[in-house]
Each structure stands twice: as C-alpha cells, then as structure tokens.
mmCIF file of C-alpha atoms in Angstrom:
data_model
loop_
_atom_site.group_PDB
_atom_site.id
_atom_site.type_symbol
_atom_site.label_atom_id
_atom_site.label_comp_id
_atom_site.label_asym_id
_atom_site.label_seq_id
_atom_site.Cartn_x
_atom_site.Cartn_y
_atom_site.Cartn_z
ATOM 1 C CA UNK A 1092 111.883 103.151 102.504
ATOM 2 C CA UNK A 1093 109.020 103.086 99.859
ATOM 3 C CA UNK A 1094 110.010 102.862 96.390
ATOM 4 C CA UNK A 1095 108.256 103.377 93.227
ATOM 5 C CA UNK A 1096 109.129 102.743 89.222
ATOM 6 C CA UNK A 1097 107.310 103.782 86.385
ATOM 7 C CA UNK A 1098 106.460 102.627 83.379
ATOM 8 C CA UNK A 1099 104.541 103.191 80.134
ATOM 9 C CA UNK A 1100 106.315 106.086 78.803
ATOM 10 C CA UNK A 1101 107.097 106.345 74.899
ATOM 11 C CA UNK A 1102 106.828 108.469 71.642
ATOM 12 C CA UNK A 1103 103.621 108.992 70.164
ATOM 13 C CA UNK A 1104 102.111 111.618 67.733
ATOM 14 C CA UNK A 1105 99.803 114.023 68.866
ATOM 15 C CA UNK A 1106 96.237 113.088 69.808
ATOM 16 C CA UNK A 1107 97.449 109.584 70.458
ATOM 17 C CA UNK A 1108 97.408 107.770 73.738
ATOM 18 C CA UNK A 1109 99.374 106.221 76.264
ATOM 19 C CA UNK A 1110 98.798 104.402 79.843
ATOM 20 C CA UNK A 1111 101.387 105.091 82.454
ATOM 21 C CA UNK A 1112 101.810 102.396 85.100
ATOM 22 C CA UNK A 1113 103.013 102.990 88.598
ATOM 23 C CA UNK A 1114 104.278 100.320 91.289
ATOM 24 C CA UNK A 1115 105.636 100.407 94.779
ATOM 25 C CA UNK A 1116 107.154 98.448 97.187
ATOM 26 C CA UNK A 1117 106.382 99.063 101.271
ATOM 27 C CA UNK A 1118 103.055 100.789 100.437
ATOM 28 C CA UNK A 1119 99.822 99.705 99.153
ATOM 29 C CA UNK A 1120 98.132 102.332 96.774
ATOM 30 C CA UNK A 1121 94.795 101.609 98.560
ATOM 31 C CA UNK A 1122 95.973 102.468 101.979
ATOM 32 C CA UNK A 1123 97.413 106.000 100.467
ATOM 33 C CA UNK A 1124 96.457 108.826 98.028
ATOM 34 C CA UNK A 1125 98.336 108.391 95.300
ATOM 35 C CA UNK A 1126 99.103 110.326 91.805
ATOM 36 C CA UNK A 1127 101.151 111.240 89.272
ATOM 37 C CA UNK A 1128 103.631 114.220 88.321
ATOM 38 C CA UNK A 1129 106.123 115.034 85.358
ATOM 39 C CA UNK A 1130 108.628 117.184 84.845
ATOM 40 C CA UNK A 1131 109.530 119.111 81.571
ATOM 41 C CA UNK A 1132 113.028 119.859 80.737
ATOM 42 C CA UNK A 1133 113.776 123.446 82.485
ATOM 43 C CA UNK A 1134 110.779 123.392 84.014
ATOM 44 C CA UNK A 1135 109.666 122.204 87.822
ATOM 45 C CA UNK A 1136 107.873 119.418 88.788
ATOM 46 C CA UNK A 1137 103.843 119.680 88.172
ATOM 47 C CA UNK A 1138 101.073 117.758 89.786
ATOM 48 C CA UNK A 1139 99.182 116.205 87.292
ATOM 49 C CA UNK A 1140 96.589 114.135 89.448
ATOM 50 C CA UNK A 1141 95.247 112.757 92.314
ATOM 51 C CA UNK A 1142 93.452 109.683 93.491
ATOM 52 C CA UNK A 1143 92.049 108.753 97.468
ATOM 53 C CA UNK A 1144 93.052 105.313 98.882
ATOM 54 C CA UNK A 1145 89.314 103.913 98.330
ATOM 55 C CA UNK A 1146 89.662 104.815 94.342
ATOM 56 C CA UNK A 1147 86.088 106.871 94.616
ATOM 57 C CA UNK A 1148 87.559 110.232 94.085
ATOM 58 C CA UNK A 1149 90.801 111.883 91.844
ATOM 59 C CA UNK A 1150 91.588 115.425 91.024
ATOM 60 C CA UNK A 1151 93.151 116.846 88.308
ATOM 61 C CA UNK A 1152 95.526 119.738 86.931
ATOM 62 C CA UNK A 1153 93.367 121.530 84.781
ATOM 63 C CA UNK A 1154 95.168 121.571 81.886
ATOM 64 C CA UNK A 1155 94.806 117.764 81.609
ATOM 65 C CA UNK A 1156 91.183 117.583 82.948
ATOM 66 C CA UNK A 1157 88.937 115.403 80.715
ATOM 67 C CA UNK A 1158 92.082 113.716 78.994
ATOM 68 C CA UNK A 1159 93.756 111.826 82.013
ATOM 69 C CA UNK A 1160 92.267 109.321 84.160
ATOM 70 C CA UNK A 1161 94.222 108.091 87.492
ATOM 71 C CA UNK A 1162 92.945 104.744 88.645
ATOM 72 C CA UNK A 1163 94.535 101.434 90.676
ATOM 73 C CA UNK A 1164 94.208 98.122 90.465
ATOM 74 C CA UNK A 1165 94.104 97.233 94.254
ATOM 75 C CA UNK A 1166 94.849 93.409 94.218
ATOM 76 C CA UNK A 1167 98.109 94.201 91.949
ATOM 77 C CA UNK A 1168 99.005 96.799 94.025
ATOM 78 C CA UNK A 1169 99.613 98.992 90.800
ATOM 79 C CA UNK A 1170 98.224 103.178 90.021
ATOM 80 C CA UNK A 1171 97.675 104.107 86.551
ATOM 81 C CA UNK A 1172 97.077 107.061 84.212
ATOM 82 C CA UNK A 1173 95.401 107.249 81.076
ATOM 83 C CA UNK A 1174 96.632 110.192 79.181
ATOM 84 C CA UNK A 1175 94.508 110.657 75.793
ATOM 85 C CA UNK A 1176 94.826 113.522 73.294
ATOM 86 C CA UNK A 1177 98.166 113.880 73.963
ATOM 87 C CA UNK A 1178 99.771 116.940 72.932
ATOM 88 C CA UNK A 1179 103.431 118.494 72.597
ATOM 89 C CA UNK A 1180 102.697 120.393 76.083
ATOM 90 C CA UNK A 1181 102.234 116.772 77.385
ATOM 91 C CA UNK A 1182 106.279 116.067 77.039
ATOM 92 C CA UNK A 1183 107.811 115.502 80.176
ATOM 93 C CA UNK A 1184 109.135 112.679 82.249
ATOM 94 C CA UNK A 1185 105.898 111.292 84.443
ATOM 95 C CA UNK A 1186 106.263 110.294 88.295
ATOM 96 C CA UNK A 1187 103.985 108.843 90.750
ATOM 97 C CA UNK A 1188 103.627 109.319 94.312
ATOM 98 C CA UNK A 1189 102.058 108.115 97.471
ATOM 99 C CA UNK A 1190 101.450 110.836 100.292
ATOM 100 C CA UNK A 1191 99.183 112.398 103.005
ATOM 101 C CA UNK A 1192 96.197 113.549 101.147
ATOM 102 C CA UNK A 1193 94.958 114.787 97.925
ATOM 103 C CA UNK A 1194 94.758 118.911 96.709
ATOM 104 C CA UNK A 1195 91.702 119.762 94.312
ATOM 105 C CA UNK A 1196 94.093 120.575 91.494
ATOM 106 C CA UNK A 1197 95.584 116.873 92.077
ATOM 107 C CA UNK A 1198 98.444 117.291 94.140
ATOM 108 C CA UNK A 1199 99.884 114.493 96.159
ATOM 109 C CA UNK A 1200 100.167 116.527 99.074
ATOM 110 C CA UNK A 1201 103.819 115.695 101.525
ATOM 111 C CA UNK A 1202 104.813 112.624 99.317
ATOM 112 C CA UNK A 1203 106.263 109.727 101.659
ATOM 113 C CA UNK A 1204 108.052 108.428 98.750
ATOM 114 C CA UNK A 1205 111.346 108.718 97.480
ATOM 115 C CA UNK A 1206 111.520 110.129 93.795
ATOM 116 C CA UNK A 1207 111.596 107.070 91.292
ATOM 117 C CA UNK A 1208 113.585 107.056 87.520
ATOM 118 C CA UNK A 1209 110.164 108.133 86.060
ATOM 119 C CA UNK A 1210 109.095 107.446 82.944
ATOM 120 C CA UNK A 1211 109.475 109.473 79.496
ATOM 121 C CA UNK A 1212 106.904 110.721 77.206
ATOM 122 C CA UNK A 1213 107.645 112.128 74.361
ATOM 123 C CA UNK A 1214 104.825 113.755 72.216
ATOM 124 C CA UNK A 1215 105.444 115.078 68.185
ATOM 125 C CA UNK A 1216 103.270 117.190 66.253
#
C-alpha cells in the first residue's frame, strides 16, 4: 500500500511563506502525477495542484494560481509546494497525492494513495 507524510506546515502571518514537503513510500513521484490538497475545518477536501510524472507541466486551483508552485525532486523521491502570499483563506491542513492523471484546475484525479496525517497551516492576519 503506498503511503505518504507531509511536512512543512506551521503558523505564519499573512503574506509570508511556507514550503510544504511531500514523501512516499511504494511510489516514485516521477512515475505518477502527483499534487497537493487541504482541508479547512467544516469544509471538504480541495485540490490545490497538480504536477505530471516528467515535472514539465502542473495545474492549479485558481484561487492559488501565481502564489503556489508544485515541483519534485526526482532523485529524493520527494513533491513540494511553495505557497507565497499566504493568506487567512490559506488555513487548512495540506495533503499530497499520487494518482491517474492530472485535471486543469489541479486535481489529482483517482488518487492510488491512502490519505496521510497531513500537515497544518495556520495563517493570521
């Protein structure tokens, strides 16, 4: 069974930054799209983005377009995101998948993993 944990997570102010990091065991994030969601309490889970197995293309949610970035780092087998400008909205606790393919508005379409611990970012005006 594949497994992911993510890391990163913290509390920041508003308009700071934060890089999320993603690993998994029993996949390799270049054989797989890959990507990231998060969950605010009360609310449902939320693709946030997107990235193919060769690293050449990601998709985003809009509402975080221009202030993420999804990338890997192939020979450490690890997937990323860059969240800048970070904003209240932005509060949620972040997952990452691996699945069959990638949606325009960065969904990790039929995720083959199981749902890790996540990781928690917590944003303050």
């Amino acid at each position: 069974q594949v497994r992911v944990e993510e890391s990163g997570g913290g509390s920041v102010q508003a308009g700071e930054s934060l890089r999320l990091s993603c690993t998994a065991s029993g996949m390799r994030f270049d054989g797989y799209y890959s990507g990231w969601f998060r969950q605010a309490p009360g609310l449902e889970r939320e693709a946030i983005a997107c990235i193919t197995p060769s690293g050449t293309s990601a998709y985003y949610r809009r509402s975080v377009k221009g202030r993420a970035t999804v990338t890997r780092d192939a020979a450490r087998n690890i997937l990323y995101l860059q969240m800048d400008r970070l904003t209240t909205d932005d509060t949620a606790r972040y997952f990452c998948a691996l699945g069959r393919m990638c949606s325009d508005a960065g969904t990790v379409v039929q995720p083959y993993n199981s749902w890790g611990q996540g990781t928690q970012v917590t944003v303050s005006s």
